[in-house]
Amino acid sequence: VIAGGIGASKSWTAARYLVPEIVLADTLRIINGWPTTQQSLPEQIVVWLVGDTYETARTEFSYIVDTITSSPALMTLCGGWKHVHRPKDGSWTAETQHGVVIQTKSWTNEDSLNSVPVHFVLVAEAGLLPFWIWENRLVTRIGRTNGIMLLAGTFEESGPFFKDAFTRGLSRSLFRSFSMSTWDNVYRY
């Protein structure tokens, strides 16, 4: 969990956390025993950036794509972009030449959280996330790949998610967390 005050660079930090996972996809395939790009049918590595709307996770998408694009070394590691698609409405998608698919998703459109195995999930503004969606739509997707989920969000504008997670006893067993405060936020959570 990456949580903190407004303007504390949570989106940037969360996005940067995923960049090595994306550019080192072939190494991850070897470590996890997944098919590699040298084989005829490589398994796609799926990265979901999830928010209450498709637009909520676009900041993280832009940070990831722009960070990789601005570095020749990172572009070489990921094989470059097969495509980057940023339509005005709906989901943004990008795919590397090494088969990493990055998509923005909306938890209010449950159909977008279809039953594909997902390797990495980054939830933007996680404090607004309904606990049912987290438990029944997101955890079940990464459970199929033994994936990683990153929850990023602002305490000040959050709903009951963090409270519910803590109340259910998940804080000790499931979450590793840190908080980044801002000059405006002098309270410790």
PDB file of C-alpha atoms in Angstrom:
ATOM      1  CA  VAL A   1       0.000   0.000   0.000  1.00  0.00           C
ATOM      2  CA  ILE A   2       1.295   3.428  -0.960  1.00  0.00           C
ATOM      3  CA  ALA A   3      -0.803   6.010   0.835  1.00  0.00           C
ATOM      4  CA  GLY A   4      -0.358   9.591   1.882  1.00  0.00           C
ATOM      5  CA  GLY A   5      -1.598  13.118   1.525  1.00  0.00           C
ATOM      6  CA  ILE A   6      -2.722  15.004  -1.549  1.00  0.00           C
ATOM      7  CA  GLY A   7       0.196  15.752  -3.875  1.00  0.00           C
ATOM      8  CA  ALA A   8       2.604  13.286  -2.227  1.00  0.00           C
ATOM      9  CA  SER A   9       3.684  11.616  -5.524  1.00  0.00           C
ATOM     10  CA  LYS A  10       1.841   8.356  -4.849  1.00  0.00           C
ATOM     11  CA  SER A  11       0.914   7.845  -8.526  1.00  0.00           C
ATOM     12  CA  TRP A  12       4.488   8.480  -9.655  1.00  0.00           C
ATOM     13  CA  THR A  13       5.920   6.147  -7.001  1.00  0.00           C
ATOM     14  CA  ALA A  14       3.445   3.352  -7.765  1.00  0.00           C
ATOM     15  CA  ALA A  15       4.046   3.633 -11.515  1.00  0.00           C
ATOM     16  CA  ARG A  16       7.822   3.627 -11.079  1.00  0.00           C
ATOM     17  CA  TYR A  17       7.525   0.522  -8.915  1.00  0.00           C
ATOM     18  CA  LEU A  18       6.036  -1.371 -11.886  1.00  0.00           C
ATOM     19  CA  VAL A  19       8.520  -0.208 -14.534  1.00  0.00           C
ATOM     20  CA  PRO A  20      11.180  -2.862 -13.706  1.00  0.00           C
ATOM     21  CA  GLU A  21       8.506  -5.573 -13.752  1.00  0.00           C
ATOM     22  CA  ILE A  22       7.473  -4.449 -17.230  1.00  0.00           C
ATOM     23  CA  VAL A  23      10.899  -4.037 -18.814  1.00  0.00           C
ATOM     24  CA  LEU A  24      12.283  -7.258 -17.298  1.00  0.00           C
ATOM     25  CA  ALA A  25       9.344  -9.364 -18.467  1.00  0.00           C
ATOM     26  CA  ASP A  26      11.464 -12.072 -20.091  1.00  0.00           C
ATOM     27  CA  THR A  27      13.472 -12.508 -16.901  1.00  0.00           C
ATOM     28  CA  LEU A  28      10.219 -12.795 -14.943  1.00  0.00           C
ATOM     29  CA  ARG A  29       8.997 -15.448 -17.345  1.00  0.00           C
ATOM     30  CA  ILE A  30      12.116 -17.532 -16.766  1.00  0.00           C
ATOM     31  CA  ILE A  31      11.977 -17.111 -12.963  1.00  0.00           C
ATOM     32  CA  ASN A  32       8.281 -18.018 -12.808  1.00  0.00           C
ATOM     33  CA  GLY A  33       8.426 -20.797 -15.394  1.00  0.00           C
ATOM     34  CA  TRP A  34       6.156 -18.946 -17.844  1.00  0.00           C
ATOM     35  CA  PRO A  35       6.718 -19.356 -21.624  1.00  0.00           C
ATOM     36  CA  THR A  36       9.291 -16.888 -23.003  1.00  0.00           C
ATOM     37  CA  THR A  37       9.191 -14.743 -26.140  1.00  0.00           C
ATOM     38  CA  GLN A  38      11.698 -17.086 -27.790  1.00  0.00           C
ATOM     39  CA  GLN A  39       9.023 -19.805 -27.750  1.00  0.00           C
ATOM     40  CA  SER A  40       6.319 -19.868 -30.392  1.00  0.00           C
ATOM     41  CA  LEU A  41       3.403 -18.864 -28.114  1.00  0.00           C
ATOM     42  CA  PRO A  42       4.627 -16.546 -25.359  1.00  0.00           C
ATOM     43  CA  GLU A  43       2.279 -15.876 -22.476  1.00  0.00           C
ATOM     44  CA  GLN A  44       1.283 -12.252 -22.215  1.00  0.00           C
ATOM     45  CA  ILE A  45       2.108 -10.557 -18.952  1.00  0.00           C
ATOM     46  CA  VAL A  46      -0.961  -8.506 -18.078  1.00  0.00           C
ATOM     47  CA  VAL A  47      -0.750  -5.274 -16.063  1.00  0.00           C
ATOM     48  CA  TRP A  48      -3.979  -3.620 -14.932  1.00  0.00           C
ATOM     49  CA  LEU A  49      -4.127  -0.013 -13.744  1.00  0.00           C
ATOM     50  CA  VAL A  50      -7.506   0.142 -12.009  1.00  0.00           C
ATOM     51  CA  GLY A  51      -9.563   3.095 -10.815  1.00  0.00           C
ATOM     52  CA  ASP A  52     -13.206   3.963 -10.266  1.00  0.00           C
ATOM     53  CA  THR A  53     -13.220   5.197 -13.881  1.00  0.00           C
ATOM     54  CA  TYR A  54     -10.857   4.535 -16.785  1.00  0.00           C
ATOM     55  CA  GLU A  55      -9.553   8.080 -16.419  1.00  0.00           C
ATOM     56  CA  THR A  56      -8.523   7.652 -12.775  1.00  0.00           C
ATOM     57  CA  ALA A  57      -5.531   5.443 -13.634  1.00  0.00           C
ATOM     58  CA  ARG A  58      -4.392   7.416 -16.686  1.00  0.00           C
ATOM     59  CA  THR A  59      -1.799   9.313 -14.664  1.00  0.00           C
ATOM     60  CA  GLU A  60      -0.076   6.061 -13.693  1.00  0.00           C
ATOM     61  CA  PHE A  61      -0.332   4.825 -17.298  1.00  0.00           C
ATOM     62  CA  SER A  62       1.346   8.000 -18.572  1.00  0.00           C
ATOM     63  CA  TYR A  63       4.112   7.786 -15.966  1.00  0.00           C
ATOM     64  CA  ILE A  64       4.871   4.174 -16.952  1.00  0.00           C
ATOM     65  CA  VAL A  65       4.794   4.721 -20.723  1.00  0.00           C
ATOM     66  CA  ASP A  66       6.658   8.037 -20.588  1.00  0.00           C
ATOM     67  CA  THR A  67       9.355   6.679 -18.245  1.00  0.00           C
ATOM     68  CA  ILE A  68      10.053   3.714 -20.516  1.00  0.00           C
ATOM     69  CA  THR A  69       9.846   5.782 -23.716  1.00  0.00           C
ATOM     70  CA  SER A  70      12.268   8.420 -22.436  1.00  0.00           C
ATOM     71  CA  SER A  71      15.008   5.870 -21.727  1.00  0.00           C
ATOM     72  CA  PRO A  72      16.754   4.076 -24.602  1.00  0.00           C
ATOM     73  CA  ALA A  73      17.987   1.421 -22.160  1.00  0.00           C
ATOM     74  CA  LEU A  74      14.477   0.673 -20.893  1.00  0.00           C
ATOM     75  CA  MET A  75      13.129   0.613 -24.450  1.00  0.00           C
ATOM     76  CA  THR A  76      15.794  -1.941 -25.364  1.00  0.00           C
ATOM     77  CA  LEU A  77      14.981  -4.119 -22.339  1.00  0.00           C
ATOM     78  CA  CYS A  78      11.251  -4.240 -23.153  1.00  0.00           C
ATOM     79  CA  GLY A  79      11.813  -4.578 -26.908  1.00  0.00           C
ATOM     80  CA  GLY A  80      10.079  -1.260 -27.620  1.00  0.00           C
ATOM     81  CA  TRP A  81       6.368  -0.622 -28.022  1.00  0.00           C
ATOM     82  CA  LYS A  82       4.163  -2.757 -30.238  1.00  0.00           C
ATOM     83  CA  HIS A  83       1.457  -0.127 -29.728  1.00  0.00           C
ATOM     84  CA  VAL A  84       0.347   2.606 -27.332  1.00  0.00           C
ATOM     85  CA  HIS A  85      -3.320   3.538 -27.589  1.00  0.00           C
ATOM     86  CA  ARG A  86      -4.759   6.550 -25.703  1.00  0.00           C
ATOM     87  CA  PRO A  87      -8.324   7.167 -26.912  1.00  0.00           C
ATOM     88  CA  LYS A  88     -10.360  10.059 -25.568  1.00  0.00           C
ATOM     89  CA  ASP A  89     -12.832   7.689 -23.871  1.00  0.00           C
ATOM     90  CA  GLY A  90     -12.456   4.182 -22.485  1.00  0.00           C
ATOM     91  CA  SER A  91      -9.448   2.077 -21.675  1.00  0.00           C
ATOM     92  CA  TRP A  92      -5.889   3.063 -22.555  1.00  0.00           C
ATOM     93  CA  THR A  93      -3.636   0.207 -23.633  1.00  0.00           C
ATOM     94  CA  ALA A  94       0.012  -0.347 -24.420  1.00  0.00           C
ATOM     95  CA  GLU A  95       1.906  -3.478 -25.376  1.00  0.00           C
ATOM     96  CA  THR A  96       5.640  -4.083 -25.465  1.00  0.00           C
ATOM     97  CA  GLN A  97       7.329  -6.197 -28.122  1.00  0.00           C
ATOM     98  CA  HIS A  98       8.019  -8.733 -25.348  1.00  0.00           C
ATOM     99  CA  GLY A  99       4.315  -9.281 -24.701  1.00  0.00           C
ATOM    100  CA  VAL A 100       3.548  -7.090 -21.688  1.00  0.00           C
ATOM    101  CA  VAL A 101       0.038  -5.638 -21.975  1.00  0.00           C
ATOM    102  CA  ILE A 102      -0.779  -2.573 -19.851  1.00  0.00           C
ATOM    103  CA  GLN A 103      -4.440  -1.535 -19.564  1.00  0.00           C
ATOM    104  CA  THR A 104      -6.439   1.000 -17.609  1.00  0.00           C
ATOM    105  CA  LYS A 105      -9.555  -0.521 -16.053  1.00  0.00           C
ATOM    106  CA  SER A 106     -12.649   0.750 -14.261  1.00  0.00           C
ATOM    107  CA  TRP A 107     -14.020  -1.059 -11.240  1.00  0.00           C
ATOM    108  CA  THR A 108     -17.424   0.567 -11.769  1.00  0.00           C
ATOM    109  CA  ASN A 109     -17.561  -1.313 -15.084  1.00  0.00           C
ATOM    110  CA  GLU A 110     -17.207  -4.824 -13.699  1.00  0.00           C
ATOM    111  CA  ASP A 111     -17.283  -6.264 -17.206  1.00  0.00           C
ATOM    112  CA  SER A 112     -13.881  -4.666 -17.761  1.00  0.00           C
ATOM    113  CA  LEU A 113     -12.553  -6.806 -14.902  1.00  0.00           C
ATOM    114  CA  ASN A 114     -12.973  -9.959 -16.957  1.00  0.00           C
ATOM    115  CA  SER A 115     -11.598 -13.306 -15.922  1.00  0.00           C
ATOM    116  CA  VAL A 116      -8.149 -13.178 -17.477  1.00  0.00           C
ATOM    117  CA  PRO A 117      -5.091 -13.976 -15.357  1.00  0.00           C
ATOM    118  CA  VAL A 118      -3.405 -10.726 -14.314  1.00  0.00           C
ATOM    119  CA  HIS A 119       0.207 -10.497 -13.213  1.00  0.00           C
ATOM    120  CA  PHE A 120       0.277  -6.979 -11.754  1.00  0.00           C
ATOM    121  CA  VAL A 121      -2.560  -4.757 -10.522  1.00  0.00           C
ATOM    122  CA  LEU A 122      -2.100  -1.140  -9.510  1.00  0.00           C
ATOM    123  CA  VAL A 123      -5.217   0.344  -7.895  1.00  0.00           C
ATOM    124  CA  ALA A 124      -5.343   4.134  -8.147  1.00  0.00           C
ATOM    125  CA  GLU A 125      -7.221   5.921  -5.351  1.00  0.00           C
ATOM    126  CA  ALA A 126      -7.597   2.633  -3.509  1.00  0.00           C
ATOM    127  CA  GLY A 127      -9.388   4.284  -0.597  1.00  0.00           C
ATOM    128  CA  LEU A 128     -12.464   4.571  -2.839  1.00  0.00           C
ATOM    129  CA  LEU A 129     -12.373   0.886  -3.800  1.00  0.00           C
ATOM    130  CA  PRO A 130     -15.399  -1.182  -2.735  1.00  0.00           C
ATOM    131  CA  PHE A 131     -14.148  -4.061  -0.599  1.00  0.00           C
ATOM    132  CA  TRP A 132     -16.295  -6.522  -2.576  1.00  0.00           C
ATOM    133  CA  ILE A 133     -14.566  -5.576  -5.841  1.00  0.00           C
ATOM    134  CA  TRP A 134     -11.148  -5.925  -4.237  1.00  0.00           C
ATOM    135  CA  GLU A 135     -11.931  -9.305  -2.745  1.00  0.00           C
ATOM    136  CA  ASN A 136     -13.952 -10.842  -5.622  1.00  0.00           C
ATOM    137  CA  ARG A 137     -12.603  -9.193  -8.772  1.00  0.00           C
ATOM    138  CA  LEU A 138      -9.008  -8.122  -8.184  1.00  0.00           C
ATOM    139  CA  VAL A 139      -7.554 -10.619  -5.720  1.00  0.00           C
ATOM    140  CA  THR A 140      -8.974 -13.498  -7.755  1.00  0.00           C
ATOM    141  CA  ARG A 141      -7.241 -12.221 -10.922  1.00  0.00           C
ATOM    142  CA  ILE A 142      -3.768 -12.021  -9.429  1.00  0.00           C
ATOM    143  CA  GLY A 143      -4.282 -15.232  -7.484  1.00  0.00           C
ATOM    144  CA  ARG A 144      -4.107 -17.181 -10.734  1.00  0.00           C
ATOM    145  CA  THR A 145      -0.586 -15.920 -11.447  1.00  0.00           C
ATOM    146  CA  ASN A 146       0.632 -15.367  -7.891  1.00  0.00           C
ATOM    147  CA  GLY A 147       0.823 -11.734  -8.959  1.00  0.00           C
ATOM    148  CA  ILE A 148       1.439  -8.455  -7.193  1.00  0.00           C
ATOM    149  CA  MET A 149      -1.145  -5.826  -6.256  1.00  0.00           C
ATOM    150  CA  LEU A 150      -0.218  -2.257  -5.418  1.00  0.00           C
ATOM    151  CA  LEU A 151      -2.797  -0.023  -3.722  1.00  0.00           C
ATOM    152  CA  ALA A 152      -2.136   3.705  -3.970  1.00  0.00           C
ATOM    153  CA  GLY A 153      -4.322   6.487  -2.696  1.00  0.00           C
ATOM    154  CA  THR A 154      -5.022   9.531  -0.613  1.00  0.00           C
ATOM    155  CA  PHE A 155      -6.255   9.239   2.946  1.00  0.00           C
ATOM    156  CA  GLU A 156      -8.148  12.541   2.871  1.00  0.00           C
ATOM    157  CA  GLU A 157     -10.448  11.563   0.008  1.00  0.00           C
ATOM    158  CA  SER A 158     -10.768   7.878   0.802  1.00  0.00           C
ATOM    159  CA  GLY A 159     -13.889   5.883   1.506  1.00  0.00           C
ATOM    160  CA  PRO A 160     -14.183   2.929   3.852  1.00  0.00           C
ATOM    161  CA  PHE A 161     -11.715   0.594   2.089  1.00  0.00           C
ATOM    162  CA  PHE A 162      -8.661   1.135   4.306  1.00  0.00           C
ATOM    163  CA  LYS A 163     -10.828   1.005   7.429  1.00  0.00           C
ATOM    164  CA  ASP A 164     -12.562  -2.187   6.259  1.00  0.00           C
ATOM    165  CA  ALA A 165      -9.247  -3.827   5.403  1.00  0.00           C
ATOM    166  CA  PHE A 166      -7.838  -2.972   8.805  1.00  0.00           C
ATOM    167  CA  THR A 167     -11.009  -4.115  10.593  1.00  0.00           C
ATOM    168  CA  ARG A 168     -10.912  -7.466   8.787  1.00  0.00           C
ATOM    169  CA  GLY A 169      -7.394  -8.014  10.045  1.00  0.00           C
ATOM    170  CA  LEU A 170      -5.706  -7.773   6.684  1.00  0.00           C
ATOM    171  CA  SER A 171      -3.257  -5.100   7.730  1.00  0.00           C
ATOM    172  CA  ARG A 172      -0.860  -7.517   9.417  1.00  0.00           C
ATOM    173  CA  SER A 173      -1.163 -10.457   7.067  1.00  0.00           C
ATOM    174  CA  LEU A 174      -1.496  -8.899   3.643  1.00  0.00           C
ATOM    175  CA  PHE A 175      -0.416  -5.282   3.453  1.00  0.00           C
ATOM    176  CA  ARG A 176       3.099  -3.896   3.550  1.00  0.00           C
ATOM    177  CA  SER A 177       2.659  -0.179   3.569  1.00  0.00           C
ATOM    178  CA  PHE A 178       4.291   3.187   3.833  1.00  0.00           C
ATOM    179  CA  SER A 179       2.926   6.697   3.914  1.00  0.00           C
ATOM    180  CA  MET A 180       4.265   9.847   2.279  1.00  0.00           C
ATOM    181  CA  SER A 181       3.025  12.978   3.943  1.00  0.00           C
ATOM    182  CA  THR A 182       2.872  16.404   2.349  1.00  0.00           C
ATOM    183  CA  TRP A 183       3.396  19.873   3.767  1.00  0.00           C
ATOM    184  CA  ASP A 184      -0.396  20.282   3.989  1.00  0.00           C
ATOM    185  CA  ASN A 185      -0.855  16.948   5.736  1.00  0.00           C
ATOM    186  CA  VAL A 186       0.756  17.055   9.168  1.00  0.00           C
ATOM    187  CA  TYR A 187      -1.191  14.109  10.545  1.00  0.00           C
ATOM    188  CA  ARG A 188       0.289  10.649  10.824  1.00  0.00           C
ATOM    189  CA  TYR A 189      -1.983   7.746   9.842  1.00  0.00           C
TER     190      TYR A 189
END
